[in-house]
Amino acid sequence: MKRTILRIPAVKSESGLSRSTIYLRVSQGLWTKPVSLGARAVGWPSDEVEAINAARIAGKTDDEIRVLVTKLEAARKGAKEWGR
């Protein structure tokens, strides 16, 4: 699978959520934190957006989604080490 970075309009389209709801869920631990793309730009890895959407569709609880978000963010650190 090709890993791409989605900007907020694409994340809104993929998730059906508003910008404010996405950032609210980030603060609640129900969505991964955005990745910095530069001084004033952020985005989300497409596979993370897909995983969170799949968890919601599967009826996972908020607590289960928080665990998923923690794992997804931890995997970023592993990818960072791998890229060195």
mmCIF file of C-alpha atoms in Angstrom:
data_model
loop_
_atom_site.group_PDB
_atom_site.id
_atom_site.type_symbol
_atom_site.label_atom_id
_atom_site.label_comp_id
_atom_site.label_asym_id
_atom_site.label_seq_id
_atom_site.Cartn_x
_atom_site.Cartn_y
_atom_site.Cartn_z
ATOM 1 C CA MET A 1 0.000 0.000 0.000
ATOM 2 C CA LYS A 2 1.313 3.444 -0.907
ATOM 3 C CA ARG A 3 1.524 5.629 2.176
ATOM 4 C CA THR A 4 0.444 9.190 1.446
ATOM 5 C CA ILE A 5 -0.194 12.263 3.560
ATOM 6 C CA LEU A 6 -3.729 13.656 3.508
ATOM 7 C CA ARG A 7 -4.373 17.336 4.164
ATOM 8 C CA ILE A 8 -7.434 18.418 6.167
ATOM 9 C CA PRO A 9 -9.869 18.675 3.193
ATOM 10 C CA ALA A 10 -9.105 15.059 2.237
ATOM 11 C CA VAL A 11 -9.357 13.874 5.858
ATOM 12 C CA LYS A 12 -12.727 15.621 6.158
ATOM 13 C CA SER A 13 -13.894 13.938 2.961
ATOM 14 C CA GLU A 14 -12.645 10.478 3.988
ATOM 15 C CA SER A 15 -14.040 10.642 7.526
ATOM 16 C CA GLY A 16 -17.181 12.707 7.061
ATOM 17 C CA LEU A 17 -16.118 14.829 10.041
ATOM 18 C CA SER A 18 -15.698 18.579 10.293
ATOM 19 C CA ARG A 19 -12.332 20.212 10.911
ATOM 20 C CA SER A 20 -13.303 21.131 14.476
ATOM 21 C CA THR A 21 -14.462 17.576 15.233
ATOM 22 C CA ILE A 22 -11.204 16.117 13.917
ATOM 23 C CA TYR A 23 -9.177 18.404 16.193
ATOM 24 C CA LEU A 24 -11.534 17.694 19.110
ATOM 25 C CA ARG A 25 -10.947 13.973 18.617
ATOM 26 C CA VAL A 26 -7.183 14.568 18.480
ATOM 27 C CA SER A 27 -7.437 16.290 21.881
ATOM 28 C CA GLN A 28 -9.529 13.383 23.210
ATOM 29 C CA GLY A 29 -7.052 10.780 21.948
ATOM 30 C CA LEU A 30 -9.584 9.468 19.420
ATOM 31 C CA TRP A 31 -7.625 10.571 16.343
ATOM 32 C CA THR A 32 -3.902 10.622 15.627
ATOM 33 C CA LYS A 33 -1.988 13.878 15.900
ATOM 34 C CA PRO A 34 -1.188 15.559 12.600
ATOM 35 C CA VAL A 35 2.253 15.322 11.004
ATOM 36 C CA SER A 36 4.079 18.586 10.335
ATOM 37 C CA LEU A 37 4.669 19.212 6.646
ATOM 38 C CA GLY A 38 6.308 22.594 7.104
ATOM 39 C CA ALA A 39 5.913 25.854 8.958
ATOM 40 C CA ARG A 40 2.166 26.128 8.398
ATOM 41 C CA ALA A 41 1.022 22.809 6.970
ATOM 42 C CA VAL A 42 -0.004 19.524 8.561
ATOM 43 C CA GLY A 43 -1.495 16.274 7.348
ATOM 44 C CA TRP A 44 -2.311 12.725 8.380
ATOM 45 C CA PRO A 45 -0.895 9.459 7.016
ATOM 46 C CA SER A 46 -3.592 7.903 4.832
ATOM 47 C CA ASP A 47 -3.231 4.477 6.438
ATOM 48 C CA GLU A 48 -3.968 5.980 9.864
ATOM 49 C CA VAL A 49 -7.131 7.673 8.580
ATOM 50 C CA GLU A 50 -8.218 4.363 7.017
ATOM 51 C CA ALA A 51 -7.515 2.430 10.231
ATOM 52 C CA ILE A 52 -9.511 4.831 12.405
ATOM 53 C CA ASN A 53 -12.405 4.838 9.935
ATOM 54 C CA ALA A 54 -12.370 1.021 9.835
ATOM 55 C CA ALA A 55 -12.450 0.882 13.642
ATOM 56 C CA ARG A 56 -15.483 3.196 13.743
ATOM 57 C CA ILE A 57 -17.252 1.154 11.066
ATOM 58 C CA ALA A 58 -16.507 -2.031 13.036
ATOM 59 C CA GLY A 59 -18.209 -0.498 16.073
ATOM 60 C CA LYS A 60 -15.114 -0.231 18.256
ATOM 61 C CA THR A 61 -15.547 1.657 21.527
ATOM 62 C CA ASP A 62 -13.796 4.940 22.255
ATOM 63 C CA ASP A 63 -11.419 3.105 24.592
ATOM 64 C CA GLU A 64 -10.529 0.619 21.839
ATOM 65 C CA ILE A 65 -9.946 3.482 19.416
ATOM 66 C CA ARG A 66 -7.674 5.229 21.937
ATOM 67 C CA VAL A 67 -5.574 2.051 22.078
ATOM 68 C CA LEU A 68 -5.473 1.976 18.263
ATOM 69 C CA VAL A 69 -4.417 5.645 18.122
ATOM 70 C CA THR A 70 -1.626 4.966 20.626
ATOM 71 C CA LYS A 71 -0.388 2.050 18.502
ATOM 72 C CA LEU A 72 -0.545 4.074 15.281
ATOM 73 C CA GLU A 73 1.440 6.939 16.806
ATOM 74 C CA ALA A 74 3.988 4.493 18.264
ATOM 75 C CA ALA A 75 4.412 2.953 14.797
ATOM 76 C CA ARG A 76 5.429 6.391 13.489
ATOM 77 C CA LYS A 77 8.402 6.365 15.823
ATOM 78 C CA GLY A 78 9.372 2.940 14.494
ATOM 79 C CA ALA A 79 9.131 4.206 10.923
ATOM 80 C CA LYS A 80 11.285 7.195 11.837
ATOM 81 C CA GLU A 81 14.008 4.884 13.158
ATOM 82 C CA TRP A 82 13.721 2.672 10.077
ATOM 83 C CA GLY A 83 14.199 5.622 7.744
ATOM 84 C CA ARG A 84 17.620 6.536 9.187
#
